[in-house]
Tab-separated table of C-alpha atoms in Angstrom:
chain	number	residue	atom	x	y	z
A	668	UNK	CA	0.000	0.000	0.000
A	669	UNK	CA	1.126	3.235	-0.656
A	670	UNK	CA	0.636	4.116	2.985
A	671	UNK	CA	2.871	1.728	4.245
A	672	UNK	CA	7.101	1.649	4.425
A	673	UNK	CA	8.900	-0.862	6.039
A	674	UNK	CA	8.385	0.422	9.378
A	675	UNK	CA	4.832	0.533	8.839
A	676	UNK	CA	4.208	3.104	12.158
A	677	UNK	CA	0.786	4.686	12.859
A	678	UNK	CA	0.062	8.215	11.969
A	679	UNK	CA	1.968	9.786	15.554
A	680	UNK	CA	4.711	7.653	14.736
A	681	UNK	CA	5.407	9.527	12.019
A	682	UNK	CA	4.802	13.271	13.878
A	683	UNK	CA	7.632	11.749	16.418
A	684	UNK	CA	9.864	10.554	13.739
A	685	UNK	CA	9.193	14.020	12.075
A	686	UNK	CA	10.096	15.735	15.015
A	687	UNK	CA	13.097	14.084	16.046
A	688	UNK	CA	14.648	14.175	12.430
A	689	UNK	CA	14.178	17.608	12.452
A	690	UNK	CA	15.823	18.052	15.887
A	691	UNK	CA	19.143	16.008	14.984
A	692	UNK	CA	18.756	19.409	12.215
A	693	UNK	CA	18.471	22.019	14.156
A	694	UNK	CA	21.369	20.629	16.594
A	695	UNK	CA	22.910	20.205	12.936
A	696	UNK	CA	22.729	23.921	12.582
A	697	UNK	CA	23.812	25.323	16.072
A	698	UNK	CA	26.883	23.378	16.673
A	699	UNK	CA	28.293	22.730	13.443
A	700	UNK	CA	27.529	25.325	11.002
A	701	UNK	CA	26.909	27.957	13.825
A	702	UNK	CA	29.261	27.597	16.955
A	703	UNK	CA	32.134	25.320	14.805
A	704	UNK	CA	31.762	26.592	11.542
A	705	UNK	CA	30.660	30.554	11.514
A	706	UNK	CA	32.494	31.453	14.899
A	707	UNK	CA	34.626	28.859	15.673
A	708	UNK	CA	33.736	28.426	19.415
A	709	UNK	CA	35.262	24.348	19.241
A	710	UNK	CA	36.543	22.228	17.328
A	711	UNK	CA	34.861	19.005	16.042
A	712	UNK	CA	35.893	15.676	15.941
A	713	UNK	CA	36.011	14.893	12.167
A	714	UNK	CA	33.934	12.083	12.351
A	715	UNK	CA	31.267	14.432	14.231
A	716	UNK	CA	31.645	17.403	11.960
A	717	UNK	CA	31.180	14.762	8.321
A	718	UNK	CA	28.210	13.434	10.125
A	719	UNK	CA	26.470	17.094	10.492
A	720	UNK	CA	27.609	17.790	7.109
A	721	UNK	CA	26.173	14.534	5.641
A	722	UNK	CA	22.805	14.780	7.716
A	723	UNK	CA	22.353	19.137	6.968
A	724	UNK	CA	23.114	17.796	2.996
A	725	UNK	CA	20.495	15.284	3.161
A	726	UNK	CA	17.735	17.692	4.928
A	727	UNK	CA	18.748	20.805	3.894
A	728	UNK	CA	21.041	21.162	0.887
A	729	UNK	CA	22.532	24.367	2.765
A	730	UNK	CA	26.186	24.414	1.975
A	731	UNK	CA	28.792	25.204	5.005
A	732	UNK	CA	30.746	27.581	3.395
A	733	UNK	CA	27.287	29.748	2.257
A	734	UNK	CA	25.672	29.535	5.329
A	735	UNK	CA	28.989	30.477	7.536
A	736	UNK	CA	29.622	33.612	5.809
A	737	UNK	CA	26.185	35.107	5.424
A	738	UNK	CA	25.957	34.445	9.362
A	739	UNK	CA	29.219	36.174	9.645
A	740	UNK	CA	28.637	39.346	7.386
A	741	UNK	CA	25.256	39.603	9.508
A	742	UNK	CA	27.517	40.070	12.636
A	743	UNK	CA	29.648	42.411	10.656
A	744	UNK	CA	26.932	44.397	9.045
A	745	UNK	CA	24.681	44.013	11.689
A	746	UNK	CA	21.137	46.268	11.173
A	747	UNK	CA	22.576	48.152	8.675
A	748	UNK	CA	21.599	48.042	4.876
A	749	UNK	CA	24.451	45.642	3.988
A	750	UNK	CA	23.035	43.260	6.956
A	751	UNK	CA	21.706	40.410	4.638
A	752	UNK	CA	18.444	39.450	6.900
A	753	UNK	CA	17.665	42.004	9.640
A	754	UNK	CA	13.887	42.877	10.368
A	755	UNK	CA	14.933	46.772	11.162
A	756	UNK	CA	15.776	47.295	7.684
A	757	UNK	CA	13.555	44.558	5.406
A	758	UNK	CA	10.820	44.338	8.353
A	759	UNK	CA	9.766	41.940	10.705
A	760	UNK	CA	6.994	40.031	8.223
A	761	UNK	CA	9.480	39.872	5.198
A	762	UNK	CA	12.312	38.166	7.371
A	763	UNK	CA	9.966	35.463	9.345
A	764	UNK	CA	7.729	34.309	6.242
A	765	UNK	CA	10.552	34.756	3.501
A	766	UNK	CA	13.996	35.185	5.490
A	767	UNK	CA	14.874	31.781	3.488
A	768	UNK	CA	14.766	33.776	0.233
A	769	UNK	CA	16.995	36.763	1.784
A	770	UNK	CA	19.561	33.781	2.358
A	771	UNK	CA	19.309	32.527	-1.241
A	772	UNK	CA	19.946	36.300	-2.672
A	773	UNK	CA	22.901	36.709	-0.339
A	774	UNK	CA	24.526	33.017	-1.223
A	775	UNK	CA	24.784	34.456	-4.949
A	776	UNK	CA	26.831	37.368	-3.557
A	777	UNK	CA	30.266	36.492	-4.786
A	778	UNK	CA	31.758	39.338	-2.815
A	779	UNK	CA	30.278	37.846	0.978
A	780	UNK	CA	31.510	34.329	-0.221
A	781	UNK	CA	35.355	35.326	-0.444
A	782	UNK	CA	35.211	38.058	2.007
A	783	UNK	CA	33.588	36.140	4.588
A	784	UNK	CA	33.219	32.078	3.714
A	785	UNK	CA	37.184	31.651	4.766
A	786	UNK	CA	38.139	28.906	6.694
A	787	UNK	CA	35.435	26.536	5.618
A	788	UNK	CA	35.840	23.393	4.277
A	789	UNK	CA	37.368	22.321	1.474
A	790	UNK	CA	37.892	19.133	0.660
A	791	UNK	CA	37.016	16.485	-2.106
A	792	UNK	CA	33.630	16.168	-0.731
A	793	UNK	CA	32.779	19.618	-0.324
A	794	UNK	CA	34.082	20.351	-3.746
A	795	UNK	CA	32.381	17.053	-6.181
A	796	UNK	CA	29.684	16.802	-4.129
A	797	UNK	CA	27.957	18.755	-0.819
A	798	UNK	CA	28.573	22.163	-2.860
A	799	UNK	CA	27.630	21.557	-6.632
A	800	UNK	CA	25.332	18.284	-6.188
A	801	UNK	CA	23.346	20.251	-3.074
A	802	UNK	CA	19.808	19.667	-4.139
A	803	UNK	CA	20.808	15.765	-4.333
A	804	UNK	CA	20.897	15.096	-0.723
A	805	UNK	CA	17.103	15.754	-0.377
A	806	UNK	CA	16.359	13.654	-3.471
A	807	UNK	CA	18.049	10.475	-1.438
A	808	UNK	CA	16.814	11.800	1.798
A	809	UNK	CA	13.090	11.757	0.226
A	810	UNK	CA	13.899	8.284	-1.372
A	811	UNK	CA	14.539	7.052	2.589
A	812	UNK	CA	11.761	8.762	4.114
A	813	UNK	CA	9.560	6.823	0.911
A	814	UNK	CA	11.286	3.229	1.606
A	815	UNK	CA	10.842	3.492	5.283
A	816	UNK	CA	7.547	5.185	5.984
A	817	UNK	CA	5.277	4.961	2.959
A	818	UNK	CA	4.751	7.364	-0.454
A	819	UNK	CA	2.508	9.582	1.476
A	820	UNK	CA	4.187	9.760	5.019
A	821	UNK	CA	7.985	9.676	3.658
A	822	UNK	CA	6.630	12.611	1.965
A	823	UNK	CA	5.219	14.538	4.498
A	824	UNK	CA	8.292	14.004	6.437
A	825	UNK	CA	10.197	15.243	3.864
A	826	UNK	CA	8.148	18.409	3.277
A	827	UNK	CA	8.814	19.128	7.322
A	828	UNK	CA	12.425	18.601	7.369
A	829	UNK	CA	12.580	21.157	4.153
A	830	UNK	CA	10.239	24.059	5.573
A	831	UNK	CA	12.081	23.226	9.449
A	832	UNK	CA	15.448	25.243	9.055
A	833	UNK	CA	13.836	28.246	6.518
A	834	UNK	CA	11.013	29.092	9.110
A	835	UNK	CA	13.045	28.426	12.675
A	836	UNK	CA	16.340	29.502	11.690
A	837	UNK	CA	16.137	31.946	8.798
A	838	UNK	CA	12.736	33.379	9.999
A	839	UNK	CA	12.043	32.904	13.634
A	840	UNK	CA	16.087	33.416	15.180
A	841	UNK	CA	16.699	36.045	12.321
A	842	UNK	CA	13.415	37.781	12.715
A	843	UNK	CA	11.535	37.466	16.180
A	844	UNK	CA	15.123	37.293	17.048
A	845	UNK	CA	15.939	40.990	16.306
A	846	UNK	CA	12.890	42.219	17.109
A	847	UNK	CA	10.418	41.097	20.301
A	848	UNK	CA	11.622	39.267	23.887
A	849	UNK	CA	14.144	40.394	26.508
A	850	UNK	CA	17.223	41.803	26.543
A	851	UNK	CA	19.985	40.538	29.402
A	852	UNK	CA	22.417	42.767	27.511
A	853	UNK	CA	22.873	46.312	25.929
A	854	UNK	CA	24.416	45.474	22.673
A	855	UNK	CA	24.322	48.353	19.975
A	856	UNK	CA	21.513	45.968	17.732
A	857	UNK	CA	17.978	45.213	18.507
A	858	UNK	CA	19.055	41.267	18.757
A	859	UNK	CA	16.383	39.217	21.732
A	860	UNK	CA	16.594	36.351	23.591
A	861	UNK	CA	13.102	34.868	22.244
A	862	UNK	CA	12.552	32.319	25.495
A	863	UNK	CA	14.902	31.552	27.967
A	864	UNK	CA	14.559	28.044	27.452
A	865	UNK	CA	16.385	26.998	24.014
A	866	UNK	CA	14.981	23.459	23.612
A	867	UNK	CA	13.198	23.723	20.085
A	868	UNK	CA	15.672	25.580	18.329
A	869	UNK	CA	18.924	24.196	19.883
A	870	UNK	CA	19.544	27.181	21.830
A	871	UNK	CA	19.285	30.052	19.445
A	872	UNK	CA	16.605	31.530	21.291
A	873	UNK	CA	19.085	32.980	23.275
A	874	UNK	CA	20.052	35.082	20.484
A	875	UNK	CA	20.720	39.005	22.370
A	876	UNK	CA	23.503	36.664	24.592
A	877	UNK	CA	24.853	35.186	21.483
A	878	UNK	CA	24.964	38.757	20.160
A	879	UNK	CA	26.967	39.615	23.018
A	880	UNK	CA	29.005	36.865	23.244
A	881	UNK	CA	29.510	35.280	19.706
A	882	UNK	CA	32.472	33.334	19.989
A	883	UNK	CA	31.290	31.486	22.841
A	884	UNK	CA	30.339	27.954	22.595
A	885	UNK	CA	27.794	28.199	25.037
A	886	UNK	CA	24.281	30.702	24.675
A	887	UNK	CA	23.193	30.614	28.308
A	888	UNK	CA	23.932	33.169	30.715
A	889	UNK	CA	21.686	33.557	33.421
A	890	UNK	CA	20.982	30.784	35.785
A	891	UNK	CA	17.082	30.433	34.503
A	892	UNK	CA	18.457	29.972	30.860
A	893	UNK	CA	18.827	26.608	29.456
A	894	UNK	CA	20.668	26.079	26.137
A	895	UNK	CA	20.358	22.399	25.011
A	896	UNK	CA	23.271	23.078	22.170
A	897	UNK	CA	25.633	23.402	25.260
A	898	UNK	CA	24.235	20.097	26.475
A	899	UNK	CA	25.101	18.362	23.124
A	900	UNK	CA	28.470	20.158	23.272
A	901	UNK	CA	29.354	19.400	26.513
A	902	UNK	CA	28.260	15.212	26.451
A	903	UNK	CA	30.375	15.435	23.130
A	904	UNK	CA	33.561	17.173	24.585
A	905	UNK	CA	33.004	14.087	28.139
A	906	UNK	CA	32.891	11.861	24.888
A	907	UNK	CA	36.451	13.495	23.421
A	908	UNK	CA	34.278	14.049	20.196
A	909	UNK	CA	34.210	17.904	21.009
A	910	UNK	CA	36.626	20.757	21.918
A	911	UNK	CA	35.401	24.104	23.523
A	912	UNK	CA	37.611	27.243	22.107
A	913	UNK	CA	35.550	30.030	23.512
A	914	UNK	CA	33.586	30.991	26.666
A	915	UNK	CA	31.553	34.164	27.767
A	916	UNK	CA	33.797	35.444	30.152
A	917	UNK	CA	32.659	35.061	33.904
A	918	UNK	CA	33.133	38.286	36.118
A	919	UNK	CA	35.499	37.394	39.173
A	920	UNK	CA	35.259	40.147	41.738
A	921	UNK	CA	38.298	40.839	44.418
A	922	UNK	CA	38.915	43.623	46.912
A	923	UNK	CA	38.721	46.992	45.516
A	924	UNK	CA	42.202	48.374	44.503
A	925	UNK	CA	43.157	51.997	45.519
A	926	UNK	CA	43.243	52.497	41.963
A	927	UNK	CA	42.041	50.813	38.678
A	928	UNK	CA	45.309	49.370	36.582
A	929	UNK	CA	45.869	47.424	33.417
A	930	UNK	CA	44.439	44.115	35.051
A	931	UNK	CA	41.218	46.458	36.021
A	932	UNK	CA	40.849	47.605	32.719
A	933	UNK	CA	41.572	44.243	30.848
A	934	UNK	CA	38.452	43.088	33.113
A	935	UNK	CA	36.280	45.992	32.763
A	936	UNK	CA	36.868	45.092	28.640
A	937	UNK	CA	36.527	41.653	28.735
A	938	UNK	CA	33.258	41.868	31.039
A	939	UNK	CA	32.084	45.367	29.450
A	940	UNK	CA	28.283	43.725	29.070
A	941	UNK	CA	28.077	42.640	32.783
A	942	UNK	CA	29.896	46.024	33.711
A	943	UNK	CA	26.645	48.253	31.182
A	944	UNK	CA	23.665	45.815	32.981
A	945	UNK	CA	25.097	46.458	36.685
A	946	UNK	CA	25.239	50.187	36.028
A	947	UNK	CA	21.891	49.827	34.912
A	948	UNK	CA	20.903	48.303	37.623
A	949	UNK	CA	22.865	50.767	39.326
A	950	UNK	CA	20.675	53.715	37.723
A	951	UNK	CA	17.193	51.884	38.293
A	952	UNK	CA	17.939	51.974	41.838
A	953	UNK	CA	18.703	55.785	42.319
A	954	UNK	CA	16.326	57.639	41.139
A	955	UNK	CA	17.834	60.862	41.429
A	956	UNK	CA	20.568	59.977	38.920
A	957	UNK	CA	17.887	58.441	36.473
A	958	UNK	CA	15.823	61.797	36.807
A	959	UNK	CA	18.977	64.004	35.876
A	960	UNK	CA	20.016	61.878	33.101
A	961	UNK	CA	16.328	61.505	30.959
A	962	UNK	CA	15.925	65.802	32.586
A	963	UNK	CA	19.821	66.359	30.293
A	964	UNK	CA	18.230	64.247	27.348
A	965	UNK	CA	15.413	66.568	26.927
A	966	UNK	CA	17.573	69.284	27.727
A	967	UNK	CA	19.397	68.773	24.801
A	968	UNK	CA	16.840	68.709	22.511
A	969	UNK	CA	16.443	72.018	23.327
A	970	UNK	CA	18.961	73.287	21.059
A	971	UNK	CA	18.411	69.861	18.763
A	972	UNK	CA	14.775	71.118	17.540
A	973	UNK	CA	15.555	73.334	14.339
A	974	UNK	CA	12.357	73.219	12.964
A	975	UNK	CA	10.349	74.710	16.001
A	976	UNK	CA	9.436	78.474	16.509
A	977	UNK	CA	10.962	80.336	18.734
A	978	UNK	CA	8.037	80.301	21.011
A	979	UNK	CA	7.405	76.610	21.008
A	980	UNK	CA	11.547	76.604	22.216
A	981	UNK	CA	10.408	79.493	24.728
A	982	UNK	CA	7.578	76.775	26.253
A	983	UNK	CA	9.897	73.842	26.268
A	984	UNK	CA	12.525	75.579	28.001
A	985	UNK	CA	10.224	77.118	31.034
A	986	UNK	CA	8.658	74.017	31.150
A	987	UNK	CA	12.044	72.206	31.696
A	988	UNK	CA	12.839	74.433	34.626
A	989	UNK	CA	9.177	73.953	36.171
A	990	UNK	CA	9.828	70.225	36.147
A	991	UNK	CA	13.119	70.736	37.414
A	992	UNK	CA	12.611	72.889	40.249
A	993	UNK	CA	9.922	70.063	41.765
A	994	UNK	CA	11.882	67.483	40.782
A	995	UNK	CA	12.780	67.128	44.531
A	996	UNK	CA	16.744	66.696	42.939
A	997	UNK	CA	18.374	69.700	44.840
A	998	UNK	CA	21.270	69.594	42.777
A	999	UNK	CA	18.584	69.771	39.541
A	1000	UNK	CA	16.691	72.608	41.212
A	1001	UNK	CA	19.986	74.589	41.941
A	1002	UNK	CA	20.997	74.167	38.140
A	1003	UNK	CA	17.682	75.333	37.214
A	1004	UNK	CA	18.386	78.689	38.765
A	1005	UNK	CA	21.670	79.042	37.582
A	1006	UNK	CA	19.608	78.045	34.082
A	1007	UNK	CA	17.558	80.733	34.442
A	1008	UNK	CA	20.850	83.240	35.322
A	1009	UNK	CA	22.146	83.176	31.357
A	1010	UNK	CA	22.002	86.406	29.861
């Protein structure tokens, strides 16, 4: 029957196979082509790293070398117009339904290949068969699915582990990704973590702490954050199948110094994310500071407003010295007065 395969499994049979097949993908994506490949966070045992490149040809057809440097020039180009998938620029709908196509345009873009593809591999494989024979890999992949599930079923499997990477990956991590959850750090993008939990997508829901950190192996950071990736990564590197490069760097504290020296401001570098969200922190907690910095914001707009009358400038200004003066800030008050002492 054309229902049947040799496994001959009922209907949720299928849905599980579907959905594990599609996870060994995903884990495909965030430790080989992502962590290993794109950032180089460890190094993979070459029997490991053929495997992902074997399975990702047979679901995917995405070639390393593509994928790696479009993920890099992102990084490098990151919301700007040269940024080949960000939602700021093309908008949140185009890069969740069609981000798959913006990654299609940008693999034709000789110039991001040789600037950015380096370092990928390059072997006989790669070369006669993975890069110029891609679309085979789902032709054999469907020809499985067909043989061990059934015409109809080996199908529909199929059709799932095609459509799983283009939506996740290229739509939800590079869209919802940039655009709507929480921030843990203030990098200069709009990249979110989505969830804290990054079980469906291997981790990359994490994404604002992979923006943060991206040459670390590991997208977890707080201690309510779960990144299954680092799971894989770590039962791998117990197995000696898996080598970890790069960490986020933990902040070790000491006793103050009298003064701040080179090994101060090495730290205050290396940790300059944790150093932004404790002064945060910091300014959510006084709210005398916080008053005085949003009061020197508007302030400034003062003389940052060239297309409003001189009367609307007039109102914005006495205004701004109303507030200020009951802000209950003496120091504000006092440089309200001495404000209103120009002449």
């Amino acid at each position: 029957m054309l229902l049947d395969g040799l496994l001959n499994l009922p209907w949720w049979g299928c849905v599980l196979v579907a959905l594990a097949l599609t996870h060994v993908t995903i884990a495909s994506v965030t430790i080989y082509l992502h962590r290993c490949q794109a950032h180089r966070a460890l190094e993979l045992h070459p029997i490991v790293s053929h495997f992902f490149r074997l399975w990702l040809w047979l679901t995917t057809g995405m070639v390393t070398k593509e994928w790696a440097a479009i993920h890099r020039k992102h990084h490098a180009k990151v919301e700007t117009a040269d940024d080949p998938h960000s939602p700021q620029v093309h908008g949140i709908n185009r890069v969740l339904w069609l981000g798959v196509f913006l990654y299609v345009k940008e693999s034709y873009n000789n110039e991001t290949m040789e600037r950015y593809g380096h370092g990928t591999p390059d072997d006989w494989v790669e070369r006669h068969v993975y890069t110029p024979n891609s679309v085979w890999g789902l032709w054999l992949m469907g020809a499985i699915n067909i043989a061990l599930f059934g015409l109809v079923p080996g199908m529909l499997i199929l059709l799932t582990q095609i459509v799983w990477i283009p939506f996740w990956a290229a739509g939800v991590i590079n869209g919802v990704g940039h655009f709507f959850g929480y921030r843990s750090y203030d990098v200069p993008d709009a990249s979110t973590n989505i969830v804290p939990w990054g079980i469906l997508i291997g981790g990359e829901e994490l994404h604002n702490n992979h923006h943060a950190f991206a040459a670390s192996a590991k997208l977890s950071s707080k201690w309510y954050e779960f990144d299954i990736g680092w799971m894989y990564i770590c039962i791998l590197e117990s197995l000696g199948m898996a080598t970890v490069k790069r960490l986020a760097p933990t902040p070790r504290f000491a006793h103050p110094k009298p003064a701040a020296d080179l090994e101060t401001l090495h730290a205050v570098i290396a940790n300059r994310y944790d150093v932004l969200s404790r002064y945060a922190e910091a300014l959510e907690n006084c709210g005398a500071l916080a008053t005085m910095i949003a009061m020197r914001a508007e302030l400034a707009a003062l003389w940052e407003r060239s297309s409003a009358s001189k009367e609307q400038l007039l109102r914005h200004l006495q205004d701004w010295c109303s507030r200020a003066e009951a802000s209950g800030v003496a120091a504000l008050a006092e440089f309200s007065r001495r404000l209103r002492s120009y002449a």
